[in-house]
Amino acid sequence: MKKDRFETWLQNIYHTQDEEISCTECFDLVSSFVELELSGEDSTAKMPQIKQHLDQCPACREEYETLRDLRRFEDEGGALSLDDLQDLIH
Amino acid sequence: MFDLRTNQEWLRDLNASGESQEHAITDLRDILLRAALFFFSRNLGDFGGLSRDEILQRAEDCAQDALIAVMQHLPDFRGDSKFSTWAYKFAINMALMAARRERWKGVSLDQLSASSESTLSEWVMQDKSDGVAPEQSAMQGEVGEIIREVIEHDLTDKQRRVLLLMVFNEVPMDEVVRHLGENRNAVYKMLHDARRKLKSGLQARGFEAGEILALFGTPG
């Protein structure tokens, strides 16, 4: 295991809570979390359990990051059509 | 630009019948395909052996699966986000699983599991000191031994297997889920329980968070 990965894992161990929400609960709420974040609100303060889960779960985190980036891209006026997106596949 | 309906209009049209519903489903399928293509465009490395047409077909399949999932979960939509944001996550979820399945399709997780025990021993023996003082290096070794003891003696077989695959072999969670025939919640719970035992084990031997993170050069 690489050093930075080991350090992240150690942090995850120590940030473990007795009760953590499940992936399903995170999935249910992640769209609200993303919109809070993009609107400039403190999403972590308002939904701390989602943030905690995203820090611990690599699969949910990757989905969250993609959703956030897609919405951010659109909010900033990035209007890729289906053809544009298909052209990115090569 | 791509989401011209309000949340109420989406629900009304998707729950309608006839032409209104057909148009809404076509539009929904398009935004789901956009989300799948967006994910794929950022993860093309997962599709190394596939042609462009095959990748595009995978995206179409993800959009179709996501469409079915969205329609099944429509009654669950509470309106606390834009409908498109809520729907996107289903397509992204399908796309992530498809991409990881493609990347790991030739890897035997049974073999990886079988070799994980020796991976753990090798990891404990590795020098993590990175040029630090001998005393600090000795403490790092002690931490490595505690971690190995907890993994070998305190975890259940399934917790150990999941931990070694995901943490030490970097296997994506959804591949472990498929391999074990479980679901994400169950695998997450196994990892959560493993982390709790590791945390307790380290604290029981006097290693608190700040000290141990400093020991390995990590700011708290």
mmCIF file of C-alpha atoms in Angstrom:
data_model
loop_
_atom_site.group_PDB
_atom_site.id
_atom_site.type_symbol
_atom_site.label_atom_id
_atom_site.label_comp_id
_atom_site.label_asym_id
_atom_site.label_seq_id
_atom_site.Cartn_x
_atom_site.Cartn_y
_atom_site.Cartn_z
ATOM 1 C CA MET A 1 0.000 0.000 0.000
ATOM 2 C CA LYS A 2 1.356 3.398 -0.944
ATOM 3 C CA LYS A 3 2.157 5.880 1.823
ATOM 4 C CA ASP A 4 -0.557 8.412 0.980
ATOM 5 C CA ARG A 5 -3.149 5.675 0.666
ATOM 6 C CA PHE A 6 -2.099 4.216 4.017
ATOM 7 C CA GLU A 7 -2.362 7.642 5.658
ATOM 8 C CA THR A 8 -5.845 8.154 4.254
ATOM 9 C CA TRP A 9 -6.834 4.733 5.530
ATOM 10 C CA LEU A 10 -5.506 5.530 9.009
ATOM 11 C CA GLN A 11 -7.540 8.724 9.010
ATOM 12 C CA ASN A 12 -10.605 6.759 7.952
ATOM 13 C CA ILE A 13 -10.074 4.331 10.830
ATOM 14 C CA TYR A 14 -9.920 7.135 13.384
ATOM 15 C CA HIS A 15 -12.862 9.011 11.862
ATOM 16 C CA THR A 16 -15.043 5.911 12.149
ATOM 17 C CA GLN A 17 -18.305 6.566 13.987
ATOM 18 C CA ASP A 18 -20.256 3.979 15.988
ATOM 19 C CA GLU A 19 -23.268 4.642 13.751
ATOM 20 C CA GLU A 20 -22.853 5.435 10.059
ATOM 21 C CA ILE A 21 -25.513 5.714 7.387
ATOM 22 C CA SER A 22 -25.768 3.061 4.672
ATOM 23 C CA CYS A 23 -25.021 3.444 0.964
ATOM 24 C CA THR A 24 -28.762 3.409 0.239
ATOM 25 C CA GLU A 25 -29.392 6.256 2.671
ATOM 26 C CA CYS A 26 -26.526 8.191 1.115
ATOM 27 C CA PHE A 27 -27.874 7.559 -2.402
ATOM 28 C CA ASP A 28 -31.289 8.859 -1.338
ATOM 29 C CA LEU A 29 -29.872 12.153 -0.111
ATOM 30 C CA VAL A 30 -26.842 12.821 -2.295
ATOM 31 C CA SER A 31 -28.727 14.885 -4.892
ATOM 32 C CA SER A 32 -29.881 17.275 -2.152
ATOM 33 C CA PHE A 33 -26.345 17.383 -0.778
ATOM 34 C CA VAL A 34 -24.934 18.316 -4.202
ATOM 35 C CA GLU A 35 -27.469 21.076 -4.754
ATOM 36 C CA LEU A 36 -26.827 22.531 -1.297
ATOM 37 C CA GLU A 37 -23.112 22.562 -2.035
ATOM 38 C CA LEU A 38 -23.516 24.155 -5.459
ATOM 39 C CA SER A 39 -25.820 26.822 -4.076
ATOM 40 C CA GLY A 40 -23.016 27.908 -1.744
ATOM 41 C CA GLU A 41 -24.573 26.565 1.447
ATOM 42 C CA ASP A 42 -22.576 24.623 4.006
ATOM 43 C CA SER A 43 -23.665 21.148 2.933
ATOM 44 C CA THR A 44 -21.323 19.480 5.422
ATOM 45 C CA ALA A 45 -22.854 21.344 8.378
ATOM 46 C CA LYS A 46 -26.379 20.673 7.177
ATOM 47 C CA MET A 47 -25.870 17.027 6.241
ATOM 48 C CA PRO A 48 -22.871 15.804 8.275
ATOM 49 C CA GLN A 49 -23.784 12.129 7.976
ATOM 50 C CA ILE A 50 -23.654 12.316 4.185
ATOM 51 C CA LYS A 51 -20.230 13.959 4.296
ATOM 52 C CA GLN A 52 -19.027 11.316 6.749
ATOM 53 C CA HIS A 53 -20.242 8.500 4.505
ATOM 54 C CA LEU A 54 -18.709 10.049 1.397
ATOM 55 C CA ASP A 55 -15.349 10.277 3.194
ATOM 56 C CA GLN A 56 -15.500 6.566 4.019
ATOM 57 C CA CYS A 57 -17.114 5.012 0.943
ATOM 58 C CA PRO A 58 -15.122 5.201 -2.307
ATOM 59 C CA ALA A 59 -17.990 4.060 -4.537
ATOM 60 C CA CYS A 60 -20.503 6.582 -3.198
ATOM 61 C CA ARG A 61 -17.839 9.267 -3.235
ATOM 62 C CA GLU A 62 -17.066 8.714 -6.907
ATOM 63 C CA GLU A 63 -20.750 8.916 -7.787
ATOM 64 C CA TYR A 64 -21.126 12.074 -5.746
ATOM 65 C CA GLU A 65 -18.115 13.713 -7.416
ATOM 66 C CA THR A 66 -19.439 12.882 -10.882
ATOM 67 C CA LEU A 67 -22.902 14.206 -10.045
ATOM 68 C CA ARG A 68 -21.456 17.391 -8.552
ATOM 69 C CA ASP A 69 -19.160 17.980 -11.525
ATOM 70 C CA LEU A 70 -21.919 17.347 -14.067
ATOM 71 C CA ARG A 71 -24.271 19.764 -12.306
ATOM 72 C CA ARG A 72 -21.510 22.327 -11.825
ATOM 73 C CA PHE A 73 -20.615 22.062 -15.494
ATOM 74 C CA GLU A 74 -24.236 22.705 -16.455
ATOM 75 C CA ASP A 75 -24.650 25.532 -13.939
ATOM 76 C CA GLU A 76 -21.629 27.237 -15.459
ATOM 77 C CA GLY A 77 -23.274 27.123 -18.864
ATOM 78 C CA GLY A 78 -21.546 24.039 -20.207
ATOM 79 C CA ALA A 79 -24.251 22.723 -22.506
ATOM 80 C CA LEU A 80 -22.849 19.608 -24.077
ATOM 81 C CA SER A 81 -25.324 17.955 -26.422
ATOM 82 C CA LEU A 82 -25.523 14.183 -26.787
ATOM 83 C CA ASP A 83 -23.474 14.509 -29.997
ATOM 84 C CA ASP A 84 -20.804 16.536 -28.156
ATOM 85 C CA LEU A 85 -20.598 13.908 -25.429
ATOM 86 C CA GLN A 86 -20.446 11.047 -27.928
ATOM 87 C CA ASP A 87 -17.553 12.833 -29.634
ATOM 88 C CA LEU A 88 -15.664 12.698 -26.322
ATOM 89 C CA ILE A 89 -15.727 8.894 -26.537
ATOM 90 C CA HIS A 90 -12.846 7.770 -28.717
ATOM 91 C CA MET B 1 -31.080 24.027 -21.449
ATOM 92 C CA PHE B 2 -31.555 20.259 -21.198
ATOM 93 C CA ASP B 3 -34.051 20.301 -18.395
ATOM 94 C CA LEU B 4 -36.941 22.478 -19.503
ATOM 95 C CA ARG B 5 -39.534 20.926 -17.219
ATOM 96 C CA THR B 6 -40.173 21.842 -13.627
ATOM 97 C CA ASN B 7 -40.232 19.020 -11.070
ATOM 98 C CA GLN B 8 -44.024 19.059 -11.093
ATOM 99 C CA GLU B 9 -44.082 18.873 -14.890
ATOM 100 C CA TRP B 10 -41.726 15.895 -14.900
ATOM 101 C CA LEU B 11 -43.922 14.009 -12.437
ATOM 102 C CA ARG B 12 -47.110 14.961 -14.248
ATOM 103 C CA ASP B 13 -45.820 13.901 -17.662
ATOM 104 C CA LEU B 14 -44.081 10.712 -16.533
ATOM 105 C CA ASN B 15 -47.222 9.633 -14.690
ATOM 106 C CA ALA B 16 -49.457 10.557 -17.633
ATOM 107 C CA SER B 17 -50.344 8.285 -20.509
ATOM 108 C CA GLY B 18 -50.108 8.498 -24.259
ATOM 109 C CA GLU B 19 -48.029 11.097 -26.059
ATOM 110 C CA SER B 20 -47.186 13.235 -23.020
ATOM 111 C CA GLN B 21 -45.661 10.267 -21.265
ATOM 112 C CA GLU B 22 -43.846 9.087 -24.384
ATOM 113 C CA HIS B 23 -42.216 12.495 -24.867
ATOM 114 C CA ALA B 24 -41.255 12.686 -21.195
ATOM 115 C CA ILE B 25 -39.701 9.210 -21.275
ATOM 116 C CA THR B 26 -37.729 10.079 -24.413
ATOM 117 C CA ASP B 27 -36.440 13.271 -22.759
ATOM 118 C CA LEU B 28 -35.647 11.416 -19.551
ATOM 119 C CA ARG B 29 -33.743 8.760 -21.453
ATOM 120 C CA ASP B 30 -31.704 11.500 -23.150
ATOM 121 C CA ILE B 31 -30.648 13.135 -19.893
ATOM 122 C CA LEU B 32 -29.753 9.727 -18.433
ATOM 123 C CA LEU B 33 -27.646 8.980 -21.499
ATOM 124 C CA ARG B 34 -25.914 12.355 -21.056
ATOM 125 C CA ALA B 35 -25.002 11.433 -17.474
ATOM 126 C CA ALA B 36 -23.691 7.992 -18.494
ATOM 127 C CA LEU B 37 -21.619 9.491 -21.337
ATOM 128 C CA PHE B 38 -20.293 12.184 -18.985
ATOM 129 C CA PHE B 39 -19.052 9.489 -16.597
ATOM 130 C CA PHE B 40 -17.635 7.324 -19.389
ATOM 131 C CA SER B 41 -15.797 10.280 -20.966
ATOM 132 C CA ARG B 42 -13.930 10.735 -17.664
ATOM 133 C CA ASN B 43 -13.144 7.026 -17.289
ATOM 134 C CA LEU B 44 -12.172 5.874 -20.762
ATOM 135 C CA GLY B 45 -9.245 3.966 -19.276
ATOM 136 C CA ASP B 46 -11.707 1.399 -17.932
ATOM 137 C CA PHE B 47 -12.698 0.459 -21.494
ATOM 138 C CA GLY B 48 -9.272 -0.300 -22.875
ATOM 139 C CA GLY B 49 -10.301 -3.310 -24.937
ATOM 140 C CA LEU B 50 -13.522 -1.902 -26.380
ATOM 141 C CA SER B 51 -14.226 -0.064 -29.620
ATOM 142 C CA ARG B 52 -15.950 3.319 -29.635
ATOM 143 C CA ASP B 53 -19.201 1.731 -30.804
ATOM 144 C CA GLU B 54 -19.063 -0.809 -27.998
ATOM 145 C CA ILE B 55 -18.515 1.918 -25.397
ATOM 146 C CA LEU B 56 -21.416 3.929 -26.806
ATOM 147 C CA GLN B 57 -23.577 0.818 -26.632
ATOM 148 C CA ARG B 58 -22.589 0.352 -22.982
ATOM 149 C CA ALA B 59 -23.731 3.934 -22.334
ATOM 150 C CA GLU B 60 -27.045 3.222 -24.071
ATOM 151 C CA ASP B 61 -27.491 0.122 -21.898
ATOM 152 C CA CYS B 62 -26.766 2.124 -18.735
ATOM 153 C CA ALA B 63 -29.303 4.776 -19.766
ATOM 154 C CA GLN B 64 -31.921 2.093 -20.372
ATOM 155 C CA ASP B 65 -31.267 0.400 -17.021
ATOM 156 C CA ALA B 66 -31.314 3.789 -15.292
ATOM 157 C CA LEU B 67 -34.608 4.656 -16.981
ATOM 158 C CA ILE B 68 -36.180 1.531 -15.539
ATOM 159 C CA ALA B 69 -34.752 2.318 -12.087
ATOM 160 C CA VAL B 70 -35.980 5.927 -12.199
ATOM 161 C CA MET B 71 -39.502 4.873 -13.180
ATOM 162 C CA GLN B 72 -39.543 2.299 -10.375
ATOM 163 C CA HIS B 73 -38.387 4.885 -7.828
ATOM 164 C CA LEU B 74 -40.549 7.740 -9.086
ATOM 165 C CA PRO B 75 -42.853 7.591 -6.021
ATOM 166 C CA ASP B 76 -39.763 8.124 -3.831
ATOM 167 C CA PHE B 77 -38.907 11.498 -5.415
ATOM 168 C CA ARG B 78 -39.588 14.094 -2.702
ATOM 169 C CA GLY B 79 -38.739 17.175 -4.714
ATOM 170 C CA ASP B 80 -35.855 18.275 -2.485
ATOM 171 C CA SER B 81 -33.596 18.666 -5.532
ATOM 172 C CA LYS B 82 -34.092 19.265 -9.228
ATOM 173 C CA PHE B 83 -35.616 16.224 -10.855
ATOM 174 C CA SER B 84 -32.716 15.972 -13.306
ATOM 175 C CA THR B 85 -30.162 15.938 -10.461
ATOM 176 C CA TRP B 86 -32.123 13.192 -8.751
ATOM 177 C CA ALA B 87 -32.393 11.195 -12.000
ATOM 178 C CA TYR B 88 -28.745 11.672 -12.991
ATOM 179 C CA LYS B 89 -27.541 9.703 -9.983
ATOM 180 C CA PHE B 90 -29.249 6.540 -11.232
ATOM 181 C CA ALA B 91 -27.397 6.763 -14.565
ATOM 182 C CA ILE B 92 -24.094 7.582 -12.860
ATOM 183 C CA ASN B 93 -24.553 4.584 -10.555
ATOM 184 C CA MET B 94 -25.141 2.273 -13.541
ATOM 185 C CA ALA B 95 -22.206 3.799 -15.445
ATOM 186 C CA LEU B 96 -19.810 3.377 -12.519
ATOM 187 C CA MET B 97 -20.711 -0.283 -12.117
ATOM 188 C CA ALA B 98 -20.410 -0.927 -15.865
ATOM 189 C CA ALA B 99 -17.013 0.767 -16.082
ATOM 190 C CA ARG B 100 -15.554 -1.091 -13.102
ATOM 191 C CA ARG B 101 -16.945 -4.410 -14.350
ATOM 192 C CA GLU B 102 -15.197 -3.820 -17.662
ATOM 193 C CA ARG B 103 -11.889 -2.885 -16.051
ATOM 194 C CA TRP B 104 -11.845 -5.888 -13.704
ATOM 195 C CA LYS B 105 -13.418 -8.499 -15.976
ATOM 196 C CA GLY B 106 -10.222 -10.513 -16.429
ATOM 197 C CA VAL B 107 -9.172 -10.508 -12.782
ATOM 198 C CA SER B 108 -9.883 -13.459 -10.508
ATOM 199 C CA LEU B 109 -10.945 -12.116 -7.130
ATOM 200 C CA ASP B 110 -10.754 -15.671 -5.783
ATOM 201 C CA GLN B 111 -7.041 -15.686 -6.561
ATOM 202 C CA LEU B 112 -6.609 -12.201 -5.132
ATOM 203 C CA SER B 113 -8.410 -13.269 -1.964
ATOM 204 C CA ALA B 114 -6.209 -16.336 -1.667
ATOM 205 C CA SER B 115 -3.020 -14.294 -1.924
ATOM 206 C CA SER B 116 -4.223 -11.495 0.336
ATOM 207 C CA GLU B 117 -2.964 -13.085 3.548
ATOM 208 C CA SER B 118 0.598 -12.994 2.259
ATOM 209 C CA THR B 119 -0.017 -9.466 0.952
ATOM 210 C CA LEU B 120 -0.815 -8.467 4.533
ATOM 211 C CA SER B 121 2.348 -10.059 5.906
ATOM 212 C CA GLU B 122 4.467 -8.385 3.239
ATOM 213 C CA TRP B 123 2.818 -5.061 3.989
ATOM 214 C CA VAL B 124 3.612 -5.357 7.722
ATOM 215 C CA MET B 125 7.239 -6.111 6.877
ATOM 216 C CA GLN B 126 7.522 -3.150 4.504
ATOM 217 C CA ASP B 127 9.518 -0.177 5.665
ATOM 218 C CA LYS B 128 7.026 2.671 6.106
ATOM 219 C CA SER B 129 9.534 4.851 7.875
ATOM 220 C CA ASP B 130 10.631 6.858 4.853
ATOM 221 C CA GLY B 131 13.898 7.881 6.505
ATOM 222 C CA VAL B 132 12.543 8.734 9.972
ATOM 223 C CA ALA B 133 14.387 8.250 13.282
ATOM 224 C CA PRO B 134 14.840 4.642 14.509
ATOM 225 C CA GLU B 135 12.526 5.154 17.502
ATOM 226 C CA GLN B 136 9.728 6.419 15.275
ATOM 227 C CA SER B 137 10.360 3.596 12.846
ATOM 228 C CA ALA B 138 10.012 1.079 15.680
ATOM 229 C CA MET B 139 6.670 2.589 16.699
ATOM 230 C CA GLN B 140 5.474 2.433 13.121
ATOM 231 C CA GLY B 141 6.392 -1.240 13.102
ATOM 232 C CA GLU B 142 4.420 -1.726 16.309
ATOM 233 C CA VAL B 143 1.368 -0.103 14.714
ATOM 234 C CA GLY B 144 1.716 -2.395 11.695
ATOM 235 C CA GLU B 145 1.778 -5.423 13.985
ATOM 236 C CA ILE B 146 -1.321 -4.260 15.875
ATOM 237 C CA ILE B 147 -3.159 -3.787 12.582
ATOM 238 C CA ARG B 148 -2.147 -7.267 11.471
ATOM 239 C CA GLU B 149 -3.227 -8.803 14.778
ATOM 240 C CA VAL B 150 -6.632 -7.170 14.628
ATOM 241 C CA ILE B 151 -7.138 -8.206 11.005
ATOM 242 C CA GLU B 152 -6.069 -11.786 11.660
ATOM 243 C CA HIS B 153 -7.752 -12.370 15.020
ATOM 244 C CA ASP B 154 -10.593 -9.893 15.571
ATOM 245 C CA LEU B 155 -12.262 -9.667 12.152
ATOM 246 C CA THR B 156 -14.736 -12.215 10.839
ATOM 247 C CA ASP B 157 -13.747 -14.088 7.687
ATOM 248 C CA LYS B 158 -15.971 -11.883 5.541
ATOM 249 C CA GLN B 159 -14.779 -8.645 7.148
ATOM 250 C CA ARG B 160 -11.171 -9.717 6.587
ATOM 251 C CA ARG B 161 -11.818 -10.715 2.982
ATOM 252 C CA VAL B 162 -13.565 -7.448 2.138
ATOM 253 C CA LEU B 163 -10.913 -5.360 3.863
ATOM 254 C CA LEU B 164 -8.011 -7.102 2.161
ATOM 255 C CA LEU B 165 -9.614 -6.918 -1.277
ATOM 256 C CA MET B 166 -10.658 -3.277 -1.053
ATOM 257 C CA VAL B 167 -7.942 -1.695 1.060
ATOM 258 C CA PHE B 168 -4.883 -3.784 0.235
ATOM 259 C CA ASN B 169 -5.699 -4.805 -3.338
ATOM 260 C CA GLU B 170 -7.685 -1.698 -4.323
ATOM 261 C CA VAL B 171 -10.583 -3.687 -5.767
ATOM 262 C CA PRO B 172 -13.600 -1.374 -6.363
ATOM 263 C CA MET B 173 -16.477 -1.893 -3.977
ATOM 264 C CA ASP B 174 -18.967 -2.908 -6.668
ATOM 265 C CA GLU B 175 -16.673 -5.676 -7.868
ATOM 266 C CA VAL B 176 -16.406 -6.993 -4.305
ATOM 267 C CA VAL B 177 -20.195 -6.751 -4.042
ATOM 268 C CA ARG B 178 -20.586 -8.844 -7.222
ATOM 269 C CA HIS B 179 -17.925 -11.311 -6.144
ATOM 270 C CA LEU B 180 -19.540 -11.958 -2.776
ATOM 271 C CA GLY B 181 -23.124 -11.871 -4.070
ATOM 272 C CA GLU B 182 -23.929 -9.146 -1.527
ATOM 273 C CA ASN B 183 -25.141 -5.563 -1.896
ATOM 274 C CA ARG B 184 -23.345 -2.292 -1.220
ATOM 275 C CA ASN B 185 -24.975 -1.821 2.186
ATOM 276 C CA ALA B 186 -23.773 -5.210 3.401
ATOM 277 C CA VAL B 187 -20.210 -4.697 2.152
ATOM 278 C CA TYR B 188 -20.086 -1.168 3.583
ATOM 279 C CA LYS B 189 -21.237 -2.566 6.947
ATOM 280 C CA MET B 190 -18.454 -5.175 6.874
ATOM 281 C CA LEU B 191 -15.899 -2.456 6.221
ATOM 282 C CA HIS B 192 -17.442 -0.233 8.890
ATOM 283 C CA ASP B 193 -17.252 -3.025 11.472
ATOM 284 C CA ALA B 194 -13.651 -3.726 10.470
ATOM 285 C CA ARG B 195 -12.725 -0.042 10.908
ATOM 286 C CA ARG B 196 -14.400 0.038 14.326
ATOM 287 C CA LYS B 197 -12.395 -2.987 15.466
ATOM 288 C CA LEU B 198 -9.151 -1.524 14.138
ATOM 289 C CA LYS B 199 -9.856 1.787 15.867
ATOM 290 C CA SER B 200 -10.626 0.017 19.154
ATOM 291 C CA GLY B 201 -7.555 -2.178 18.812
ATOM 292 C CA LEU B 202 -5.219 0.755 18.270
ATOM 293 C CA GLN B 203 -6.792 2.810 21.069
ATOM 294 C CA ALA B 204 -6.670 -0.144 23.482
ATOM 295 C CA ARG B 205 -2.910 -0.263 22.947
ATOM 296 C CA GLY B 206 -2.568 3.436 23.639
ATOM 297 C CA PHE B 207 -2.460 4.864 20.128
ATOM 298 C CA GLU B 208 -4.800 7.847 19.865
ATOM 299 C CA ALA B 209 -5.644 9.596 16.616
ATOM 300 C CA GLY B 210 -3.378 12.630 16.808
ATOM 301 C CA GLU B 211 -0.366 10.612 17.884
ATOM 302 C CA ILE B 212 -0.683 7.930 15.261
ATOM 303 C CA LEU B 213 -1.377 10.329 12.398
ATOM 304 C CA ALA B 214 1.662 12.384 13.403
ATOM 305 C CA LEU B 215 3.692 9.184 13.612
ATOM 306 C CA PHE B 216 3.030 8.556 9.937
ATOM 307 C CA GLY B 217 3.375 12.168 8.928
ATOM 308 C CA THR B 218 -0.302 12.939 8.516
ATOM 309 C CA PRO B 219 -1.703 16.180 9.869
ATOM 310 C CA GLY B 220 -4.757 15.378 12.043
#
